[in-house]
Amino acid sequence: MTTLLGTEGINTPPAALDGRAPIDSDTARRLAGAATGWDRILTHPITGAILAVDRYRPTASMRRQLQARDQRCRFLTCGMPSRENDLDHTVDAALGGATEENNLGGLCRRHHVLKHLSPWHVEQLGGGLLEWTSPTGRTYIDKPPPQHNVRFTEDGEESTSRPGAYPWAHVPAQLLAPF
């Protein structure tokens, strides 16, 4: 990383190709620019011991989990469906923010850009709650939409997270037989 960010002419350490051989900074930049994902490895500056490993891009399972949690853009009152949203690091990855559920939220492209280029600020409070602070200093809490889970029992009777909430969800047992 220091090689990629280093300025030419300044004594920056060489990059290493998979820990095997040093490579020049131009080659390192070309390889890094073509990579589809990065594993960030944080090492102790003196001992070199690995302290943490994470990835900038969310995994497919993490993306599915967050799309299910968020269901829509998490900016206040926006209803853009989650399948069309960017997964944004609440604390920017470049500033040490981890690629994990409690640091990611789905934002439509418009609100993703707004978050980065305006005085709006967001913090994660845990449990999927986002606290937005407006340019005037006013705070708003955005809760993820309620989950509407339907589970079917073996006898074909529906069971929901809110009993009786979905009477239309009843499926006869003979339709469930192949599954």
CSV table of N, CA and C in Angstrom, one decimal:
chain,number,residue,atom,x,y,z
A,1,MET,N,0.8,-1.2,0.0
A,1,MET,CA,0.0,0.0,0.0
A,1,MET,C,0.9,1.3,0.0
A,2,THR,N,1.9,1.2,0.8
A,2,THR,CA,2.8,2.4,0.8
A,2,THR,C,3.5,2.7,-0.6
A,3,THR,N,3.7,1.6,-1.3
A,3,THR,CA,4.3,1.7,-2.6
A,3,THR,C,3.3,2.4,-3.6
A,4,LEU,N,2.0,1.9,-3.4
A,4,LEU,CA,0.9,2.4,-4.3
A,4,LEU,C,0.7,3.9,-4.0
A,5,LEU,N,0.8,4.3,-2.8
A,5,LEU,CA,0.5,5.7,-2.4
A,5,LEU,C,1.7,6.6,-2.5
A,6,GLY,N,2.9,6.0,-2.5
A,6,GLY,CA,4.1,6.8,-2.5
A,6,GLY,C,4.3,7.7,-3.7
A,7,THR,N,5.1,8.7,-3.5
A,7,THR,CA,5.4,9.7,-4.5
A,7,THR,C,6.7,9.3,-5.1
A,8,GLU,N,6.8,9.4,-6.4
A,8,GLU,CA,8.1,9.1,-7.1
A,8,GLU,C,9.2,10.0,-6.5
A,9,GLY,N,10.4,9.4,-6.4
A,9,GLY,CA,11.5,10.2,-5.9
A,9,GLY,C,11.7,10.1,-4.4
A,10,ILE,N,10.6,9.7,-3.7
A,10,ILE,CA,10.7,9.6,-2.2
A,10,ILE,C,11.0,8.2,-1.9
A,11,ASN,N,11.8,7.9,-0.9
A,11,ASN,CA,12.2,6.6,-0.6
A,11,ASN,C,11.0,5.7,-0.1
A,12,THR,N,10.3,5.1,-1.0
A,12,THR,CA,9.2,4.2,-0.6
A,12,THR,C,9.7,2.7,-0.8
A,13,PRO,N,9.2,1.9,0.1
A,13,PRO,CA,9.6,0.5,0.0
A,13,PRO,C,9.1,-0.2,-1.3
A,14,PRO,N,9.8,-1.2,-1.8
A,14,PRO,CA,9.2,-1.8,-3.0
A,14,PRO,C,8.0,-2.7,-2.7
A,15,ALA,N,7.2,-2.9,-3.7
A,15,ALA,CA,6.1,-3.8,-3.5
A,15,ALA,C,6.6,-5.2,-3.6
A,16,ALA,N,5.8,-6.2,-3.0
A,16,ALA,CA,6.2,-7.6,-3.1
A,16,ALA,C,5.1,-8.3,-3.8
A,17,LEU,N,5.5,-9.2,-4.7
A,17,LEU,CA,4.5,-10.0,-5.5
A,17,LEU,C,4.2,-11.2,-4.6
A,18,ASP,N,3.0,-11.3,-4.0
A,18,ASP,CA,2.6,-12.4,-3.2
A,18,ASP,C,3.7,-12.8,-2.2
A,19,GLY,N,4.4,-11.8,-1.7
A,19,GLY,CA,5.4,-12.1,-0.6
A,19,GLY,C,6.6,-12.8,-1.1
A,20,ARG,N,6.8,-12.8,-2.5
A,20,ARG,CA,7.9,-13.6,-3.0
A,20,ARG,C,9.1,-12.7,-3.5
A,21,ALA,N,8.7,-11.7,-4.3
A,21,ALA,CA,9.8,-11.0,-4.9
A,21,ALA,C,9.4,-9.5,-5.0
A,22,PRO,N,10.4,-8.6,-4.8
A,22,PRO,CA,10.0,-7.2,-5.0
A,22,PRO,C,9.7,-6.9,-6.5
A,23,ILE,N,8.8,-5.9,-6.7
A,23,ILE,CA,8.5,-5.5,-8.0
A,23,ILE,C,8.5,-4.0,-8.0
A,24,ASP,N,8.7,-3.3,-9.2
A,24,ASP,CA,8.7,-1.9,-9.2
A,24,ASP,C,7.3,-1.3,-9.0
A,25,SER,N,7.3,0.0,-8.7
A,25,SER,CA,6.0,0.6,-8.3
A,25,SER,C,5.0,0.7,-9.5
A,26,ASP,N,5.5,0.9,-10.7
A,26,ASP,CA,4.6,0.9,-11.9
A,26,ASP,C,3.9,-0.4,-12.1
A,27,THR,N,4.6,-1.5,-12.0
A,27,THR,CA,4.1,-2.8,-12.1
A,27,THR,C,3.1,-3.1,-11.0
A,28,ALA,N,3.4,-2.7,-9.8
A,28,ALA,CA,2.5,-2.8,-8.6
A,28,ALA,C,1.2,-2.1,-8.8
A,29,ARG,N,1.3,-0.9,-9.4
A,29,ARG,CA,0.0,-0.1,-9.6
A,29,ARG,C,-0.8,-0.7,-10.7
A,30,ARG,N,-0.2,-1.2,-11.8
A,30,ARG,CA,-0.9,-1.9,-12.8
A,30,ARG,C,-1.7,-3.1,-12.3
A,31,LEU,N,-1.0,-3.9,-11.6
A,31,LEU,CA,-1.6,-5.2,-11.0
A,31,LEU,C,-2.7,-4.8,-10.0
A,32,ALA,N,-2.4,-3.8,-9.2
A,32,ALA,CA,-3.5,-3.5,-8.2
A,32,ALA,C,-4.7,-2.9,-8.9
A,33,GLY,N,-4.5,-2.1,-9.9
A,33,GLY,CA,-5.6,-1.5,-10.6
A,33,GLY,C,-6.5,-2.6,-11.4
A,34,ALA,N,-5.9,-3.7,-11.7
A,34,ALA,CA,-6.6,-4.7,-12.5
A,34,ALA,C,-7.3,-5.7,-11.5
A,35,ALA,N,-7.0,-5.7,-10.2
A,35,ALA,CA,-7.5,-6.7,-9.3
A,35,ALA,C,-9.0,-6.4,-9.1
A,36,THR,N,-9.8,-7.5,-9.0
A,36,THR,CA,-11.2,-7.4,-8.7
A,36,THR,C,-11.6,-7.3,-7.3
A,37,GLY,N,-10.6,-7.6,-6.4
A,37,GLY,CA,-10.8,-7.4,-5.0
A,37,GLY,C,-9.5,-7.4,-4.3
A,38,TRP,N,-9.5,-6.8,-3.1
A,38,TRP,CA,-8.3,-6.7,-2.3
A,38,TRP,C,-8.5,-7.3,-0.9
A,39,ASP,N,-7.6,-8.1,-0.4
A,39,ASP,CA,-7.6,-8.5,1.0
A,39,ASP,C,-6.6,-7.5,1.7
A,40,ARG,N,-7.2,-6.8,2.6
A,40,ARG,CA,-6.4,-5.8,3.4
A,40,ARG,C,-5.8,-6.6,4.6
A,41,ILE,N,-4.5,-6.6,4.8
A,41,ILE,CA,-3.8,-7.3,5.9
A,41,ILE,C,-3.1,-6.2,6.7
A,42,LEU,N,-3.6,-6.0,7.9
A,42,LEU,CA,-3.0,-5.0,8.8
A,42,LEU,C,-2.0,-5.7,9.7
A,43,THR,N,-0.7,-5.3,9.6
A,43,THR,CA,0.4,-5.9,10.3
A,43,THR,C,1.0,-4.9,11.3
A,44,HIS,N,1.5,-5.5,12.4
A,44,HIS,CA,2.2,-4.6,13.4
A,44,HIS,C,3.4,-4.0,12.7
A,45,PRO,N,3.6,-2.7,12.9
A,45,PRO,CA,4.7,-2.0,12.3
A,45,PRO,C,6.1,-2.4,12.7
A,46,ILE,N,6.2,-3.0,13.8
A,46,ILE,CA,7.5,-3.4,14.3
A,46,ILE,C,7.8,-4.9,14.1
A,47,THR,N,6.8,-5.7,14.6
A,47,THR,CA,7.0,-7.2,14.6
A,47,THR,C,6.6,-7.8,13.3
A,48,GLY,N,5.7,-7.1,12.5
A,48,GLY,CA,5.2,-7.7,11.3
A,48,GLY,C,4.1,-8.7,11.5
A,49,ALA,N,3.7,-8.9,12.7
A,49,ALA,CA,2.6,-9.9,13.0
A,49,ALA,C,1.3,-9.4,12.4
A,50,ILE,N,0.5,-10.3,11.9
A,50,ILE,CA,-0.8,-10.0,11.3
A,50,ILE,C,-1.8,-9.7,12.5
A,51,LEU,N,-2.4,-8.5,12.4
A,51,LEU,CA,-3.3,-8.0,13.4
A,51,LEU,C,-4.8,-8.2,12.9
A,52,ALA,N,-5.0,-8.1,11.6
A,52,ALA,CA,-6.4,-8.2,11.1
A,52,ALA,C,-6.3,-8.4,9.6
A,53,VAL,N,-7.4,-9.1,9.1
A,53,VAL,CA,-7.5,-9.3,7.6
A,53,VAL,C,-8.9,-9.0,7.3
A,54,ASP,N,-9.2,-8.2,6.3
A,54,ASP,CA,-10.5,-8.0,5.8
A,54,ASP,C,-10.5,-7.7,4.3
A,55,ARG,N,-11.6,-7.5,3.7
A,55,ARG,CA,-11.7,-7.3,2.3
A,55,ARG,C,-12.5,-6.0,2.0
A,56,TYR,N,-12.1,-5.3,1.0
A,56,TYR,CA,-12.8,-4.0,0.7
A,56,TYR,C,-14.2,-4.4,0.2
A,57,ARG,N,-14.3,-5.3,-0.8
A,57,ARG,CA,-15.6,-5.6,-1.3
A,57,ARG,C,-16.3,-6.7,-0.5
A,58,PRO,N,-17.6,-6.5,-0.2
A,58,PRO,CA,-18.4,-7.4,0.5
A,58,PRO,C,-18.5,-8.8,-0.2
A,59,THR,N,-18.5,-9.8,0.5
A,59,THR,CA,-18.7,-11.2,-0.1
A,59,THR,C,-20.2,-11.3,-0.6
A,60,ALA,N,-20.4,-12.3,-1.4
A,60,ALA,CA,-21.8,-12.5,-1.9
A,60,ALA,C,-22.8,-12.7,-0.8
A,61,SER,N,-22.4,-13.5,0.2
A,61,SER,CA,-23.3,-13.8,1.3
A,61,SER,C,-23.6,-12.5,2.1
A,62,MET,N,-22.6,-11.7,2.3
A,62,MET,CA,-22.7,-10.4,3.0
A,62,MET,C,-23.7,-9.5,2.3
A,63,ARG,N,-23.5,-9.4,0.9
A,63,ARG,CA,-24.4,-8.6,0.1
A,63,ARG,C,-25.8,-9.1,0.2
A,64,ARG,N,-26.1,-10.4,0.2
A,64,ARG,CA,-27.4,-10.9,0.3
A,64,ARG,C,-28.0,-10.6,1.7
A,65,GLN,N,-27.2,-10.7,2.7
A,65,GLN,CA,-27.6,-10.4,4.1
A,65,GLN,C,-28.0,-8.9,4.2
A,66,LEU,N,-27.2,-8.0,3.7
A,66,LEU,CA,-27.5,-6.6,3.8
A,66,LEU,C,-28.7,-6.2,2.9
A,67,GLN,N,-28.8,-6.8,1.8
A,67,GLN,CA,-30.0,-6.5,0.9
A,67,GLN,C,-31.3,-6.9,1.6
A,68,ALA,N,-31.2,-8.1,2.3
A,68,ALA,CA,-32.4,-8.5,3.0
A,68,ALA,C,-32.7,-7.6,4.2
A,69,ARG,N,-31.6,-7.2,4.9
A,69,ARG,CA,-31.8,-6.3,6.1
A,69,ARG,C,-32.3,-4.9,5.6
A,70,ASP,N,-31.7,-4.3,4.6
A,70,ASP,CA,-32.0,-2.9,4.3
A,70,ASP,C,-33.2,-2.8,3.4
A,71,GLN,N,-33.4,-3.7,2.4
A,71,GLN,CA,-34.6,-3.7,1.5
A,71,GLN,C,-34.7,-2.5,0.6
A,72,ARG,N,-34.2,-1.4,1.0
A,72,ARG,CA,-34.3,-0.1,0.3
A,72,ARG,C,-33.1,0.8,0.6
A,73,CYS,N,-32.9,1.9,-0.1
A,73,CYS,CA,-31.9,2.8,0.2
A,73,CYS,C,-32.1,3.3,1.6
A,74,ARG,N,-31.1,3.4,2.4
A,74,ARG,CA,-31.2,3.7,3.8
A,74,ARG,C,-31.1,5.2,4.1
A,75,PHE,N,-31.1,6.0,3.1
A,75,PHE,CA,-31.2,7.5,3.3
A,75,PHE,C,-32.7,7.8,3.7
A,76,LEU,N,-32.9,8.7,4.5
A,76,LEU,CA,-34.2,9.1,5.0
A,76,LEU,C,-35.3,9.2,3.9
A,77,THR,N,-36.3,8.5,4.0
A,77,THR,CA,-37.5,8.5,3.2
A,77,THR,C,-37.3,8.0,1.7
A,78,CYS,N,-36.1,7.5,1.4
A,78,CYS,CA,-35.8,7.0,0.0
A,78,CYS,C,-36.3,5.6,0.0
A,79,GLY,N,-37.0,5.3,-1.1
A,79,GLY,CA,-37.5,3.9,-1.3
A,79,GLY,C,-36.9,3.1,-2.4
A,80,MET,N,-35.7,3.5,-2.9
A,80,MET,CA,-35.1,2.8,-4.0
A,80,MET,C,-34.8,1.3,-3.5
A,81,PRO,N,-35.2,0.3,-4.2
A,81,PRO,CA,-35.0,-1.1,-3.8
A,81,PRO,C,-33.6,-1.4,-3.6
A,82,SER,N,-33.3,-2.3,-2.6
A,82,SER,CA,-31.9,-2.7,-2.3
A,82,SER,C,-31.1,-3.3,-3.4
A,83,ARG,N,-31.8,-4.0,-4.4
A,83,ARG,CA,-31.0,-4.6,-5.5
A,83,ARG,C,-30.4,-3.5,-6.4
A,84,GLU,N,-30.8,-2.3,-6.3
A,84,GLU,CA,-30.2,-1.2,-7.1
A,84,GLU,C,-29.3,-0.3,-6.3
A,85,ASN,N,-29.0,-0.7,-5.1
A,85,ASN,CA,-28.2,0.2,-4.2
A,85,ASN,C,-26.7,-0.2,-4.2
A,86,ASP,N,-25.8,0.7,-3.8
A,86,ASP,CA,-24.4,0.5,-3.5
A,86,ASP,C,-24.3,0.1,-2.0
A,87,LEU,N,-23.4,-0.8,-1.7
A,87,LEU,CA,-23.1,-1.0,-0.3
A,87,LEU,C,-22.0,-0.1,0.1
A,88,ASP,N,-22.3,0.8,1.0
A,88,ASP,CA,-21.4,1.9,1.3
A,88,ASP,C,-20.8,1.6,2.7
A,89,HIS,N,-19.5,1.9,2.8
A,89,HIS,CA,-18.8,1.8,4.1
A,89,HIS,C,-19.2,3.1,4.9
A,90,THR,N,-19.8,2.9,6.1
A,90,THR,CA,-20.2,4.0,6.9
A,90,THR,C,-18.9,4.8,7.3
A,91,VAL,N,-18.0,4.0,7.9
A,91,VAL,CA,-16.6,4.6,8.1
A,91,VAL,C,-15.8,4.1,6.9
A,92,ASP,N,-15.4,5.1,6.1
A,92,ASP,CA,-14.7,4.8,4.9
A,92,ASP,C,-13.5,3.8,5.1
A,93,ALA,N,-13.5,2.8,4.1
A,93,ALA,CA,-12.5,1.8,4.2
A,93,ALA,C,-11.1,2.4,4.1
A,94,ALA,N,-10.9,3.5,3.4
A,94,ALA,CA,-9.6,4.2,3.3
A,94,ALA,C,-9.2,4.8,4.7
A,95,LEU,N,-10.2,5.0,5.6
A,95,LEU,CA,-9.8,5.5,6.9
A,95,LEU,C,-9.9,4.4,8.0
A,96,GLY,N,-9.8,3.2,7.5
A,96,GLY,CA,-9.8,2.0,8.5
A,96,GLY,C,-11.1,1.3,8.7
A,97,GLY,N,-12.2,1.8,8.0
A,97,GLY,CA,-13.5,1.1,8.2
A,97,GLY,C,-13.5,-0.3,7.7
A,98,ALA,N,-14.0,-1.2,8.5
A,98,ALA,CA,-14.0,-2.6,8.1
A,98,ALA,C,-15.1,-2.9,7.1
A,99,THR,N,-14.9,-4.0,6.3
A,99,THR,CA,-16.0,-4.5,5.5
A,99,THR,C,-16.8,-5.5,6.2
A,100,GLU,N,-17.7,-5.1,7.0
A,100,GLU,CA,-18.6,-6.0,7.8
A,100,GLU,C,-19.9,-5.3,8.0
A,101,GLU,N,-20.9,-6.2,8.3
A,101,GLU,CA,-22.3,-5.8,8.4
A,101,GLU,C,-22.5,-4.5,9.2
A,102,ASN,N,-21.9,-4.3,10.3
A,102,ASN,CA,-22.1,-3.2,11.1
A,102,ASN,C,-21.4,-1.9,10.7
A,103,ASN,N,-20.8,-2.0,9.5
A,103,ASN,CA,-20.1,-0.8,8.9
A,103,ASN,C,-20.6,-0.6,7.4
A,104,LEU,N,-21.6,-1.3,7.0
A,104,LEU,CA,-22.1,-1.2,5.6
A,104,LEU,C,-23.6,-0.9,5.7
A,105,GLY,N,-24.0,-0.1,4.7
A,105,GLY,CA,-25.4,0.2,4.5
A,105,GLY,C,-25.7,0.4,3.0
A,106,GLY,N,-26.9,0.0,2.6
A,106,GLY,CA,-27.3,0.2,1.2
A,106,GLY,C,-27.8,1.6,0.9
A,107,LEU,N,-27.1,2.3,0.0
A,107,LEU,CA,-27.5,3.6,-0.4
A,107,LEU,C,-27.7,3.6,-2.0
A,108,CYS,N,-28.7,4.3,-2.4
A,108,CYS,CA,-28.8,4.4,-3.9
A,108,CYS,C,-27.7,5.4,-4.3
A,109,ARG,N,-27.4,5.3,-5.6
A,109,ARG,CA,-26.2,6.1,-6.1
A,109,ARG,C,-26.4,7.6,-5.7
A,110,ARG,N,-27.6,8.1,-5.8
A,110,ARG,CA,-27.8,9.6,-5.5
A,110,ARG,C,-27.4,9.9,-4.1
A,111,HIS,N,-27.9,9.1,-3.1
A,111,HIS,CA,-27.6,9.3,-1.7
A,111,HIS,C,-26.2,8.9,-1.3
A,112,HIS,N,-25.6,7.9,-2.0
A,112,HIS,CA,-24.2,7.6,-1.8
A,112,HIS,C,-23.3,8.8,-2.1
A,113,VAL,N,-23.6,9.4,-3.2
A,113,VAL,CA,-22.8,10.6,-3.6
A,113,VAL,C,-23.0,11.7,-2.6
A,114,LEU,N,-24.3,11.9,-2.3
A,114,LEU,CA,-24.7,13.0,-1.3
A,114,LEU,C,-23.9,12.8,0.0
A,115,LYS,N,-23.8,11.6,0.5
A,115,LYS,CA,-23.1,11.3,1.7
A,115,LYS,C,-21.7,11.7,1.7
A,116,HIS,N,-21.0,11.5,0.5
A,116,HIS,CA,-19.6,11.8,0.4
A,116,HIS,C,-19.3,13.3,0.0
A,117,LEU,N,-20.3,13.9,-0.6
A,117,LEU,CA,-20.0,15.3,-1.1
A,117,LEU,C,-20.8,16.4,-0.5
A,118,SER,N,-21.4,16.1,0.6
A,118,SER,CA,-22.2,17.1,1.3
A,118,SER,C,-22.0,17.0,2.8
A,119,PRO,N,-22.5,17.9,3.6
A,119,PRO,CA,-22.3,17.9,5.0
A,119,PRO,C,-23.2,16.8,5.8
A,120,TRP,N,-24.0,16.1,5.1
A,120,TRP,CA,-24.7,15.0,5.7
A,120,TRP,C,-23.7,14.0,6.3
A,121,HIS,N,-24.0,13.4,7.4
A,121,HIS,CA,-23.2,12.5,8.1
A,121,HIS,C,-24.0,11.3,8.6
A,122,VAL,N,-23.5,10.1,8.6
A,122,VAL,CA,-24.2,8.9,9.1
A,122,VAL,C,-23.4,8.1,10.0
A,123,GLU,N,-24.0,7.6,11.1
A,123,GLU,CA,-23.3,6.7,12.0
A,123,GLU,C,-24.2,5.4,12.2
A,124,GLN,N,-23.6,4.3,12.4
A,124,GLN,CA,-24.3,3.1,12.6
A,124,GLN,C,-24.5,2.9,14.2
A,125,LEU,N,-25.7,2.7,14.6
A,125,LEU,CA,-25.9,2.5,16.0
A,125,LEU,C,-26.0,1.1,16.5
A,126,GLY,N,-25.9,0.1,15.6
A,126,GLY,CA,-26.1,-1.3,15.9
A,126,GLY,C,-27.5,-1.7,15.5
A,127,GLY,N,-27.6,-3.0,15.2
A,127,GLY,CA,-28.9,-3.6,14.9
A,127,GLY,C,-29.5,-3.0,13.6
A,128,GLY,N,-28.7,-2.5,12.8
A,128,GLY,CA,-29.2,-1.9,11.5
A,128,GLY,C,-29.7,-0.5,11.6
A,129,LEU,N,-29.6,0.1,12.8
A,129,LEU,CA,-30.1,1.5,12.9
A,129,LEU,C,-29.0,2.5,12.4
A,130,LEU,N,-29.5,3.4,11.6
A,130,LEU,CA,-28.6,4.5,11.1
A,130,LEU,C,-29.0,5.8,11.7
A,131,GLU,N,-28.0,6.6,12.2
A,131,GLU,CA,-28.3,7.9,12.7
A,131,GLU,C,-27.7,8.9,11.7
A,132,TRP,N,-28.6,9.6,11.0
A,132,TRP,CA,-28.2,10.7,10.0
A,132,TRP,C,-28.2,12.0,10.7
A,133,THR,N,-27.2,12.8,10.4
A,133,THR,CA,-27.1,14.2,10.9
A,133,THR,C,-27.1,15.1,9.7
A,134,SER,N,-28.1,16.0,9.7
A,134,SER,CA,-28.3,16.9,8.6
A,134,SER,C,-27.2,18.0,8.6
A,135,PRO,N,-27.1,18.8,7.6
A,135,PRO,CA,-26.1,19.9,7.6
A,135,PRO,C,-26.5,21.0,8.7
A,136,THR,N,-27.7,21.0,9.2
A,136,THR,CA,-28.1,21.9,10.2
A,136,THR,C,-27.8,21.4,11.6
A,137,GLY,N,-27.3,20.1,11.7
A,137,GLY,CA,-27.1,19.5,13.0
A,137,GLY,C,-28.2,18.7,13.5
A,138,ARG,N,-29.3,18.6,12.9
A,138,ARG,CA,-30.5,17.8,13.3
A,138,ARG,C,-30.2,16.3,13.0
A,139,THR,N,-30.6,15.5,14.0
A,139,THR,CA,-30.4,14.0,13.8
A,139,THR,C,-31.7,13.3,13.5
A,140,TYR,N,-31.6,12.2,12.7
A,140,TYR,CA,-32.7,11.4,12.4
A,140,TYR,C,-32.3,10.0,12.4
A,141,ILE,N,-33.1,9.1,12.9
A,141,ILE,CA,-32.8,7.7,13.0
A,141,ILE,C,-33.6,7.0,11.9
A,142,ASP,N,-32.9,6.2,11.1
A,142,ASP,CA,-33.5,5.4,10.1
A,142,ASP,C,-33.4,3.9,10.5
A,143,LYS,N,-34.6,3.3,10.6
A,143,LYS,CA,-34.6,1.8,11.0
A,143,LYS,C,-34.8,1.0,9.7
A,144,PRO,N,-34.2,-0.2,9.7
A,144,PRO,CA,-34.5,-1.0,8.6
A,144,PRO,C,-35.9,-1.4,8.5
A,145,PRO,N,-36.5,-1.6,7.3
A,145,PRO,CA,-37.9,-2.0,7.3
A,145,PRO,C,-38.1,-3.3,8.0
A,146,PRO,N,-39.3,-3.6,8.5
A,146,PRO,CA,-39.6,-4.8,9.2
A,146,PRO,C,-39.5,-6.0,8.2
A,147,GLN,N,-39.0,-7.1,8.7
A,147,GLN,CA,-38.9,-8.3,7.9
A,147,GLN,C,-40.3,-9.0,7.8
A,148,HIS,N,-40.6,-9.5,6.7
A,148,HIS,CA,-41.9,-10.2,6.4
A,148,HIS,C,-41.5,-11.6,6.1
A,149,ASN,N,-41.2,-12.4,7.1
A,149,ASN,CA,-40.8,-13.8,6.8
A,149,ASN,C,-42.0,-14.7,6.9
A,150,VAL,N,-42.1,-15.6,6.0
A,150,VAL,CA,-43.1,-16.6,6.0
A,150,VAL,C,-42.4,-17.9,6.0
A,151,ARG,N,-42.8,-18.8,7.0
A,151,ARG,CA,-42.3,-20.1,7.0
A,151,ARG,C,-43.4,-21.1,7.0
A,152,PHE,N,-43.2,-22.2,6.4
A,152,PHE,CA,-44.3,-23.2,6.2
A,152,PHE,C,-44.0,-24.4,7.1
A,153,THR,N,-45.0,-25.0,7.7
A,153,THR,CA,-44.8,-26.2,8.5
A,153,THR,C,-45.0,-27.4,7.6
A,154,GLU,N,-44.7,-28.6,8.2
A,154,GLU,CA,-44.9,-29.8,7.4
A,154,GLU,C,-46.3,-30.1,7.0
A,155,ASP,N,-47.2,-29.7,7.8
A,155,ASP,CA,-48.6,-30.0,7.5
A,155,ASP,C,-49.3,-29.0,6.6
A,156,GLY,N,-48.5,-28.0,6.1
A,156,GLY,CA,-48.9,-27.0,5.1
A,156,GLY,C,-49.5,-25.8,5.7
A,157,GLU,N,-49.6,-25.7,7.1
A,157,GLU,CA,-50.1,-24.5,7.7
A,157,GLU,C,-49.0,-23.4,7.7
A,158,GLU,N,-49.3,-22.2,7.5
A,158,GLU,CA,-48.3,-21.2,7.5
A,158,GLU,C,-48.0,-20.7,8.9
A,159,SER,N,-46.8,-20.2,9.0
A,159,SER,CA,-46.3,-19.6,10.2
A,159,SER,C,-45.6,-18.4,9.9
A,160,THR,N,-45.9,-17.3,10.4
A,160,THR,CA,-45.3,-16.0,10.1
A,160,THR,C,-44.6,-15.4,11.3
A,161,SER,N,-43.8,-14.4,11.1
A,161,SER,CA,-43.2,-13.7,12.2
A,161,SER,C,-44.3,-13.0,13.0
A,162,ARG,N,-45.4,-12.7,12.4
A,162,ARG,CA,-46.6,-12.1,13.0
A,162,ARG,C,-47.8,-13.0,12.7
A,163,PRO,N,-48.1,-13.9,13.6
A,163,PRO,CA,-49.2,-14.9,13.4
A,163,PRO,C,-50.5,-14.2,12.9
A,164,GLY,N,-51.0,-14.8,11.8
A,164,GLY,CA,-52.3,-14.3,11.3
A,164,GLY,C,-52.1,-13.1,10.3
A,165,ALA,N,-50.9,-12.6,10.2
A,165,ALA,CA,-50.6,-11.4,9.4
A,165,ALA,C,-50.8,-11.6,7.9
A,166,TYR,N,-50.6,-12.9,7.5
A,166,TYR,CA,-50.7,-13.2,6.0
A,166,TYR,C,-51.6,-14.4,5.8
A,167,PRO,N,-52.9,-14.2,5.9
A,167,PRO,CA,-53.8,-15.3,5.6
A,167,PRO,C,-53.7,-15.9,4.2
A,168,TRP,N,-53.3,-15.1,3.3
A,168,TRP,CA,-53.1,-15.5,1.9
A,168,TRP,C,-51.9,-16.4,1.7
A,169,ALA,N,-51.1,-16.5,2.7
A,169,ALA,CA,-49.8,-17.3,2.5
A,169,ALA,C,-50.0,-18.8,2.7
A,170,HIS,N,-51.3,-19.2,3.0
A,170,HIS,CA,-51.5,-20.7,3.2
A,170,HIS,C,-51.3,-21.4,1.9
A,171,VAL,N,-50.5,-22.5,2.0
A,171,VAL,CA,-50.2,-23.3,0.8
A,171,VAL,C,-50.6,-24.7,1.1
A,172,PRO,N,-51.5,-25.3,0.4
A,172,PRO,CA,-51.9,-26.7,0.7
A,172,PRO,C,-50.7,-27.7,0.7
A,173,ALA,N,-50.7,-28.7,1.5
A,173,ALA,CA,-49.6,-29.7,1.7
A,173,ALA,C,-49.2,-30.3,0.3
A,174,GLN,N,-50.2,-30.6,-0.6
A,174,GLN,CA,-49.9,-31.3,-1.8
A,174,GLN,C,-49.0,-30.4,-2.7
A,175,LEU,N,-49.0,-29.1,-2.6
A,175,LEU,CA,-48.2,-28.2,-3.4
A,175,LEU,C,-46.7,-28.2,-2.8
A,176,LEU,N,-46.6,-28.5,-1.5
A,176,LEU,CA,-45.3,-28.5,-0.9
A,176,LEU,C,-44.6,-29.8,-1.0
A,177,ALA,N,-45.3,-30.9,-1.4
A,177,ALA,CA,-44.8,-32.2,-1.4
A,177,ALA,C,-43.5,-32.4,-2.2
A,178,PRO,N,-43.3,-31.8,-3.4
A,178,PRO,CA,-42.0,-32.0,-4.1
A,178,PRO,C,-40.8,-31.4,-3.4
A,179,PHE,N,-41.1,-30.5,-2.4
A,179,PHE,CA,-40.0,-29.8,-1.8
A,179,PHE,C,-39.7,-30.5,-0.5
